[in-house]
PDB file of C-alpha atoms in Angstrom:
ATOM      1  CA  GLU C   1      -4.414 -10.922  15.531  1.00 74.00           C
ATOM      2  CA  PRO C   2      -2.186  -8.162  16.925  1.00 79.00           C
ATOM      3  CA  GLU C   3      -2.370  -4.835  15.138  1.00 89.00           C
ATOM      4  CA  VAL C   4      -0.873  -1.379  15.158  1.00 93.00           C
ATOM      5  CA  THR C   5      -3.218   1.293  16.480  1.00 94.00           C
ATOM      6  CA  GLN C   6      -3.076   5.064  16.037  1.00 95.00           C
ATOM      7  CA  THR C   7      -4.809   7.958  17.734  1.00 96.00           C
ATOM      8  CA  PRO C   8      -6.455  10.225  16.931  1.00 96.00           C
ATOM      9  CA  SER C   9      -7.926   9.157  13.613  1.00 94.00           C
ATOM     10  CA  HIS C  10      -8.314  12.801  12.591  1.00 96.00           C
ATOM     11  CA  GLN C  11      -6.650  15.893  14.017  1.00 97.00           C
ATOM     12  CA  VAL C  12      -7.390  19.441  12.984  1.00 97.00           C
ATOM     13  CA  THR C  13      -4.976  22.109  14.153  1.00 97.00           C
ATOM     14  CA  GLN C  14      -4.079  25.696  13.394  1.00 97.00           C
ATOM     15  CA  MET C  15      -0.844  26.647  11.715  1.00 97.00           C
ATOM     16  CA  GLY C  16       1.934  27.119  14.231  1.00 97.00           C
ATOM     17  CA  GLN C  17       0.471  24.770  16.818  1.00 97.00           C
ATOM     18  CA  GLU C  18       2.172  21.674  18.136  1.00 97.00           C
ATOM     19  CA  VAL C  19       0.642  18.276  17.494  1.00 98.00           C
ATOM     20  CA  ILE C  20       1.448  14.837  18.843  1.00 97.00           C
ATOM     21  CA  LEU C  21       0.390  11.779  16.908  1.00 97.00           C
ATOM     22  CA  ARG C  22       0.284   8.558  18.848  1.00 97.00           C
ATOM     23  CA  CYS C  23       0.899   4.984  17.856  1.00 97.00           C
ATOM     24  CA  VAL C  24       0.869   1.689  19.725  1.00 96.00           C
ATOM     25  CA  PRO C  25       3.007  -0.779  17.783  1.00 95.00           C
ATOM     26  CA  ILE C  26       2.697  -4.545  17.983  1.00 93.00           C
ATOM     27  CA  SER C  27       4.072  -5.479  21.375  1.00 89.00           C
ATOM     28  CA  ASN C  28       7.042  -7.694  20.483  1.00 87.00           C
ATOM     29  CA  HIS C  29       8.195  -5.654  17.502  1.00 90.00           C
ATOM     30  CA  LEU C  30      11.572  -3.955  17.527  1.00 87.00           C
ATOM     31  CA  TYR C  31      11.550  -1.477  14.659  1.00 90.00           C
ATOM     32  CA  PHE C  32       9.190   1.453  14.365  1.00 93.00           C
ATOM     33  CA  TYR C  33       8.479   3.847  11.542  1.00 95.00           C
ATOM     34  CA  TRP C  34       6.523   6.945  10.614  1.00 97.00           C
ATOM     35  CA  TYR C  35       5.379   7.659   7.076  1.00 95.00           C
ATOM     36  CA  ARG C  36       3.226  10.354   5.595  1.00 95.00           C
ATOM     37  CA  GLN C  37       0.966  10.435   2.569  1.00 91.00           C
ATOM     38  CA  ILE C  38      -0.069  13.799   1.197  1.00 92.00           C
ATOM     39  CA  LEU C  39      -3.433  13.539  -0.542  1.00 87.00           C
ATOM     40  CA  GLY C  40      -3.029  11.998  -3.971  1.00 80.00           C
ATOM     41  CA  GLN C  41       0.684  11.379  -3.570  1.00 83.00           C
ATOM     42  CA  LYS C  42       2.874   8.442  -2.648  1.00 83.00           C
ATOM     43  CA  VAL C  43       3.633   7.174   0.813  1.00 89.00           C
ATOM     44  CA  GLU C  44       6.843   8.847   2.007  1.00 92.00           C
ATOM     45  CA  PHE C  45       9.228   7.613   4.665  1.00 92.00           C
ATOM     46  CA  LEU C  46       9.852  10.007   7.551  1.00 96.00           C
ATOM     47  CA  VAL C  47      11.838   8.195  10.235  1.00 95.00           C
ATOM     48  CA  SER C  48      12.771   4.818  11.646  1.00 93.00           C
ATOM     49  CA  PHE C  49      13.426   4.047  15.300  1.00 93.00           C
ATOM     50  CA  TYR C  50      15.255   1.125  16.868  1.00 89.00           C
ATOM     51  CA  ASN C  51      16.687   0.495  20.305  1.00 86.00           C
ATOM     52  CA  ASN C  52      15.351   3.805  21.587  1.00 88.00           C
ATOM     53  CA  GLU C  53      16.976   5.974  18.996  1.00 92.00           C
ATOM     54  CA  ILE C  54      16.476   7.214  15.466  1.00 94.00           C
ATOM     55  CA  SER C  55      18.154   4.836  13.034  1.00 91.00           C
ATOM     56  CA  GLU C  56      17.322   6.663   9.835  1.00 91.00           C
ATOM     57  CA  LYS C  57      15.420   9.758   8.740  1.00 93.00           C
ATOM     58  CA  SER C  58      14.480  11.397   5.478  1.00 93.00           C
ATOM     59  CA  GLU C  59      15.011  15.003   4.447  1.00 93.00           C
ATOM     60  CA  ILE C  60      11.366  15.635   5.285  1.00 94.00           C
ATOM     61  CA  PHE C  61      12.098  14.912   8.947  1.00 96.00           C
ATOM     62  CA  ASP C  62      13.580  18.292   9.866  1.00 94.00           C
ATOM     63  CA  ASP C  63      13.982  19.990  13.238  1.00 95.00           C
ATOM     64  CA  GLN C  64      10.230  20.509  13.492  1.00 96.00           C
ATOM     65  CA  PHE C  65       9.727  16.769  13.877  1.00 97.00           C
ATOM     66  CA  SER C  66      10.649  14.514  16.765  1.00 97.00           C
ATOM     67  CA  VAL C  67       9.831  10.977  17.827  1.00 96.00           C
ATOM     68  CA  GLU C  68       9.687   9.346  21.201  1.00 94.00           C
ATOM     69  CA  ARG C  69       8.909   6.027  22.808  1.00 91.00           C
ATOM     70  CA  PRO C  70       8.082   7.342  26.262  1.00 84.00           C
ATOM     71  CA  ASP C  71       6.826   4.262  28.044  1.00 84.00           C
ATOM     72  CA  GLY C  72       7.790   1.139  26.123  1.00 77.00           C
ATOM     73  CA  SER C  73       4.426   0.835  24.381  1.00 85.00           C
ATOM     74  CA  ASN C  74       3.566   4.166  22.757  1.00 92.00           C
ATOM     75  CA  PHE C  75       5.497   5.622  19.852  1.00 95.00           C
ATOM     76  CA  THR C  76       4.813   9.289  19.178  1.00 97.00           C
ATOM     77  CA  LEU C  77       5.486  11.761  16.403  1.00 98.00           C
ATOM     78  CA  LYS C  78       5.579  15.407  17.407  1.00 97.00           C
ATOM     79  CA  ILE C  79       5.413  18.329  15.026  1.00 97.00           C
ATOM     80  CA  ARG C  80       6.456  21.446  16.939  1.00 96.00           C
ATOM     81  CA  SER C  81       5.029  24.201  14.772  1.00 95.00           C
ATOM     82  CA  THR C  82       2.707  22.904  12.089  1.00 97.00           C
ATOM     83  CA  LYS C  83       2.625  24.312   8.593  1.00 96.00           C
ATOM     84  CA  LEU C  84      -0.120  24.068   6.002  1.00 97.00           C
ATOM     85  CA  GLU C  85       2.010  21.632   4.004  1.00 96.00           C
ATOM     86  CA  ASP C  86       2.102  19.231   6.962  1.00 97.00           C
ATOM     87  CA  SER C  87      -1.500  18.332   6.165  1.00 97.00           C
ATOM     88  CA  ALA C  88      -1.362  14.661   5.287  1.00 96.00           C
ATOM     89  CA  MET C  89      -2.155  11.151   6.429  1.00 95.00           C
ATOM     90  CA  TYR C  90       0.468   9.934   8.887  1.00 97.00           C
ATOM     91  CA  PHE C  91       1.054   6.210   9.201  1.00 96.00           C
ATOM     92  CA  CYS C  92       2.903   4.407  11.920  1.00 96.00           C
ATOM     93  CA  ALA C  93       4.397   0.976  11.212  1.00 94.00           C
ATOM     94  CA  SER C  94       6.216  -1.626  13.223  1.00 92.00           C
ATOM     95  CA  GLN C  95       8.339  -4.579  12.284  1.00 88.00           C
ATOM     96  CA  GLY C  96       9.479  -7.696  14.073  1.00 83.00           C
ATOM     97  CA  GLN C  97      12.443  -9.925  13.414  1.00 74.00           C
ATOM     98  CA  GLU C  98      11.487 -10.511   9.794  1.00 71.00           C
ATOM     99  CA  ARG C  99      13.061  -7.519   8.138  1.00 65.00           C
ATOM    100  CA  GLY C 100      11.082  -5.865   5.411  1.00 68.00           C
ATOM    101  CA  GLU C 101       7.630  -6.936   6.565  1.00 80.00           C
ATOM    102  CA  GLN C 102       6.072  -3.914   8.209  1.00 87.00           C
ATOM    103  CA  TYR C 103       2.646  -3.717   9.791  1.00 89.00           C
ATOM    104  CA  PHE C 104       0.869  -0.413   9.343  1.00 91.00           C
ATOM    105  CA  GLY C 105      -1.622   1.370  11.531  1.00 93.00           C
ATOM    106  CA  PRO C 106      -4.814   2.887  10.128  1.00 91.00           C
ATOM    107  CA  GLY C 107      -3.302   6.364  10.033  1.00 93.00           C
ATOM    108  CA  THR C 108      -4.008   9.793  11.474  1.00 96.00           C
ATOM    109  CA  ARG C 109      -5.348  12.406   9.106  1.00 95.00           C
ATOM    110  CA  LEU C 110      -3.763  15.728  10.057  1.00 97.00           C
ATOM    111  CA  THR C 111      -5.404  18.881   8.753  1.00 97.00           C
ATOM    112  CA  VAL C 112      -3.572  22.163   9.324  1.00 97.00           C
ATOM    113  CA  THR C 113      -5.679  25.279   8.790  1.00 97.00           C
TER     114      THR C 113
ATOM    115  CA  ALA U   1      18.928   4.477  -4.554  1.00 78.00           C
ATOM    116  CA  GLN U   2      15.942   2.500  -5.699  1.00 83.00           C
ATOM    117  CA  SER U   3      12.730   3.753  -7.280  1.00 89.00           C
ATOM    118  CA  VAL U   4       9.309   2.351  -8.108  1.00 93.00           C
ATOM    119  CA  THR U   5       7.021   3.263 -10.976  1.00 94.00           C
ATOM    120  CA  GLN U   6       3.356   2.416 -11.055  1.00 94.00           C
ATOM    121  CA  LEU U   7       2.317   3.525 -14.506  1.00 90.00           C
ATOM    122  CA  ASP U   8      -1.427   3.455 -13.956  1.00 93.00           C
ATOM    123  CA  SER U   9      -2.925   5.817 -11.409  1.00 92.00           C
ATOM    124  CA  GLN U  10      -6.381   4.338 -11.895  1.00 95.00           C
ATOM    125  CA  VAL U  11      -7.604   1.025 -13.300  1.00 97.00           C
ATOM    126  CA  PRO U  12     -11.361   0.624 -13.780  1.00 97.00           C
ATOM    127  CA  VAL U  13     -12.595  -2.899 -14.404  1.00 97.00           C
ATOM    128  CA  PHE U  14     -15.856  -4.827 -14.312  1.00 97.00           C
ATOM    129  CA  GLU U  15     -16.524  -7.475 -11.701  1.00 97.00           C
ATOM    130  CA  GLU U  16     -15.252 -10.957 -12.604  1.00 97.00           C
ATOM    131  CA  ALA U  17     -12.882  -9.542 -15.230  1.00 97.00           C
ATOM    132  CA  PRO U  18      -9.119 -10.119 -14.987  1.00 97.00           C
ATOM    133  CA  VAL U  19      -6.838  -7.289 -13.922  1.00 98.00           C
ATOM    134  CA  GLU U  20      -3.150  -6.459 -13.989  1.00 97.00           C
ATOM    135  CA  LEU U  21      -1.604  -3.630 -11.995  1.00 97.00           C
ATOM    136  CA  ARG U  22       1.833  -2.760 -13.259  1.00 97.00           C
ATOM    137  CA  CYS U  23       4.918  -2.109 -11.186  1.00 97.00           C
ATOM    138  CA  ASN U  24       8.448  -1.483 -12.411  1.00 97.00           C
ATOM    139  CA  TYR U  25      11.439  -0.761 -10.256  1.00 95.00           C
ATOM    140  CA  SER U  26      15.019   0.322 -10.609  1.00 93.00           C
ATOM    141  CA  SER U  27      17.860  -0.609  -8.306  1.00 89.00           C
ATOM    142  CA  SER U  28      21.589  -1.189  -8.551  1.00 86.00           C
ATOM    143  CA  VAL U  29      21.388  -4.093  -6.084  1.00 86.00           C
ATOM    144  CA  SER U  30      19.075  -7.026  -5.606  1.00 87.00           C
ATOM    145  CA  VAL U  31      15.691  -6.206  -4.144  1.00 89.00           C
ATOM    146  CA  TYR U  32      12.788  -7.412  -2.093  1.00 91.00           C
ATOM    147  CA  LEU U  33       9.383  -6.551  -3.547  1.00 94.00           C
ATOM    148  CA  PHE U  34       6.013  -5.994  -1.917  1.00 94.00           C
ATOM    149  CA  TRP U  35       2.437  -5.171  -2.769  1.00 95.00           C
ATOM    150  CA  TYR U  36       0.362  -3.389  -0.159  1.00 94.00           C
ATOM    151  CA  VAL U  37      -3.388  -2.753  -0.319  1.00 94.00           C
ATOM    152  CA  GLN U  38      -5.172   0.184   1.283  1.00 90.00           C
ATOM    153  CA  TYR U  39      -8.929  -0.103   1.659  1.00 89.00           C
ATOM    154  CA  PRO U  40     -10.885   3.127   2.197  1.00 83.00           C
ATOM    155  CA  ASN U  41     -10.155   4.744   5.570  1.00 75.00           C
ATOM    156  CA  GLN U  42      -7.719   2.020   6.536  1.00 80.00           C
ATOM    157  CA  GLY U  43      -3.961   1.617   6.735  1.00 81.00           C
ATOM    158  CA  LEU U  44      -1.748  -0.323   4.371  1.00 87.00           C
ATOM    159  CA  GLN U  45      -1.936  -4.098   4.564  1.00 89.00           C
ATOM    160  CA  LEU U  46       0.697  -6.384   3.136  1.00 89.00           C
ATOM    161  CA  LEU U  47      -0.817  -8.313   0.231  1.00 93.00           C
ATOM    162  CA  LEU U  48       2.169 -10.354  -0.907  1.00 93.00           C
ATOM    163  CA  LYS U  49       5.937 -10.232  -1.034  1.00 92.00           C
ATOM    164  CA  TYR U  50       8.907 -11.579  -2.933  1.00 92.00           C
ATOM    165  CA  LEU U  51      12.056 -12.116  -0.906  1.00 88.00           C
ATOM    166  CA  SER U  52      13.707 -15.024  -2.701  1.00 86.00           C
ATOM    167  CA  GLY U  53      12.929 -18.394  -4.268  1.00 87.00           C
ATOM    168  CA  SER U  54       9.978 -18.842  -6.595  1.00 89.00           C
ATOM    169  CA  THR U  55       9.381 -15.770  -8.702  1.00 90.00           C
ATOM    170  CA  LEU U  56       5.615 -16.278  -8.574  1.00 92.00           C
ATOM    171  CA  VAL U  57       4.041 -15.346  -5.261  1.00 92.00           C
ATOM    172  CA  GLU U  58       0.405 -15.558  -4.268  1.00 90.00           C
ATOM    173  CA  SER U  59      -1.895 -14.000  -1.714  1.00 91.00           C
ATOM    174  CA  ILE U  60      -4.713 -15.705   0.145  1.00 83.00           C
ATOM    175  CA  ASN U  61      -7.387 -13.738  -1.737  1.00 88.00           C
ATOM    176  CA  GLY U  62      -6.462 -14.763  -5.258  1.00 94.00           C
ATOM    177  CA  PHE U  63      -3.876 -12.135  -6.221  1.00 96.00           C
ATOM    178  CA  GLU U  64      -0.503 -13.136  -7.585  1.00 97.00           C
ATOM    179  CA  ALA U  65       2.618 -11.300  -8.669  1.00 97.00           C
ATOM    180  CA  GLU U  66       5.618 -12.412 -10.638  1.00 95.00           C
ATOM    181  CA  PHE U  67       9.117 -11.085 -10.165  1.00 95.00           C
ATOM    182  CA  ASN U  68      10.732 -10.561 -13.554  1.00 94.00           C
ATOM    183  CA  LYS U  69      14.347  -9.579 -13.068  1.00 92.00           C
ATOM    184  CA  SER U  70      15.126  -8.970 -16.735  1.00 93.00           C
ATOM    185  CA  GLN U  71      12.186  -6.583 -17.076  1.00 93.00           C
ATOM    186  CA  THR U  72      12.577  -5.224 -13.523  1.00 94.00           C
ATOM    187  CA  SER U  73       8.871  -5.732 -12.963  1.00 96.00           C
ATOM    188  CA  PHE U  74       6.584  -7.091 -10.280  1.00 97.00           C
ATOM    189  CA  HIS U  75       3.113  -6.842 -11.804  1.00 97.00           C
ATOM    190  CA  LEU U  76       0.081  -7.776  -9.718  1.00 97.00           C
ATOM    191  CA  ARG U  77      -2.634  -9.904 -11.302  1.00 97.00           C
ATOM    192  CA  LYS U  78      -5.976 -11.418 -10.447  1.00 97.00           C
ATOM    193  CA  PRO U  79      -7.950 -13.590 -12.887  1.00 97.00           C
ATOM    194  CA  SER U  80     -11.373 -12.507 -11.605  1.00 97.00           C
ATOM    195  CA  VAL U  81     -11.936  -9.443  -9.431  1.00 97.00           C
ATOM    196  CA  HIS U  82     -14.681  -8.748  -6.909  1.00 96.00           C
ATOM    197  CA  ILE U  83     -16.312  -5.508  -5.864  1.00 96.00           C
ATOM    198  CA  SER U  84     -14.511  -5.880  -2.537  1.00 95.00           C
ATOM    199  CA  ASP U  85     -11.145  -5.633  -4.303  1.00 96.00           C
ATOM    200  CA  THR U  86     -11.770  -1.933  -4.870  1.00 96.00           C
ATOM    201  CA  ALA U  87      -8.848  -0.264  -3.100  1.00 95.00           C
ATOM    202  CA  GLU U  88      -5.549   1.515  -3.567  1.00 94.00           C
ATOM    203  CA  TYR U  89      -2.619  -0.779  -4.338  1.00 96.00           C
ATOM    204  CA  PHE U  90       0.976   0.189  -3.626  1.00 94.00           C
ATOM    205  CA  CYS U  91       4.071  -1.500  -4.928  1.00 95.00           C
ATOM    206  CA  ALA U  92       7.183  -1.167  -2.739  1.00 93.00           C
ATOM    207  CA  VAL U  93      10.826  -2.147  -3.034  1.00 92.00           C
ATOM    208  CA  ILE U  94      13.560  -2.659  -0.476  1.00 90.00           C
ATOM    209  CA  ALA U  95      17.198  -2.874  -1.492  1.00 86.00           C
ATOM    210  CA  SER U  96      18.746  -5.965   0.038  1.00 81.00           C
ATOM    211  CA  GLY U  97      21.578  -5.376   2.480  1.00 76.00           C
ATOM    212  CA  GLY U  98      20.398  -1.854   3.159  1.00 72.00           C
ATOM    213  CA  SER U  99      18.291  -0.234   5.833  1.00 72.00           C
ATOM    214  CA  TYR U 100      15.066  -2.104   5.009  1.00 77.00           C
ATOM    215  CA  ILE U 101      13.209   1.149   4.439  1.00 84.00           C
ATOM    216  CA  PRO U 102      10.728   0.566   1.595  1.00 87.00           C
ATOM    217  CA  THR U 103      10.355   2.914  -1.320  1.00 89.00           C
ATOM    218  CA  PHE U 104       6.734   3.107  -2.401  1.00 90.00           C
ATOM    219  CA  GLY U 105       5.182   3.705  -5.772  1.00 91.00           C
ATOM    220  CA  ARG U 106       2.483   6.334  -6.199  1.00 90.00           C
ATOM    221  CA  GLY U 107      -0.261   3.759  -5.986  1.00 92.00           C
ATOM    222  CA  THR U 108      -2.883   2.451  -8.376  1.00 95.00           C
ATOM    223  CA  SER U 109      -6.542   2.864  -7.615  1.00 95.00           C
ATOM    224  CA  LEU U 110      -8.415  -0.299  -8.616  1.00 97.00           C
ATOM    225  CA  ILE U 111     -12.081   0.451  -9.172  1.00 97.00           C
ATOM    226  CA  VAL U 112     -14.304  -2.593  -9.691  1.00 97.00           C
ATOM    227  CA  HIS U 113     -17.682  -1.889 -11.244  1.00 96.00           C
ATOM    228  CA  PRO U 114     -20.683  -4.229 -10.973  1.00 95.00           C
TER     229      PRO U 114
END
């Protein structure tokens, strides 16, 4: 069964550094998403991506964040200058034609020290 | 805007006992409802969904949920739980006709004891 994959599973970085989180969505899916989950809190929407552009973003997704689909298979989330409060689990999801049914990756745990 | 409330942050239960995980939502438009499960160190997996039709929906592993429009609820139930059901369960809602971005509840940790 096809699945969404994410790398790395755990990333530790120092405050102020740039990080890139990578995702490989399911190959025939059209919609892509990033979410984050701060420890003990709810899953929060960050951004959605369709047809090679951002379709929607939350207030969390400020100028420090960017997304890219560089080669038609990977979907990346970049945080330019990490802050302590960026420490969280980051989930990628993709969705096919059936709107609403998203498939999630296993997540990347980002720890900012 | 829609919102989701999962009243119980943690539900401990003994193996083979029944369980109900509560989910209430608010929305000014009709909704689609989902339950996701997150096993330790894994991502979210779709457990079941209500889009339209029968208000009672079932998963392949014995869970069911019933959409109750008058009570704006979508509680998740299982008549007899297993140790392997120990996980975090998230209720989510999507407003129909909108952007299809789900709003998640805070999650309920189901802990099944032997």
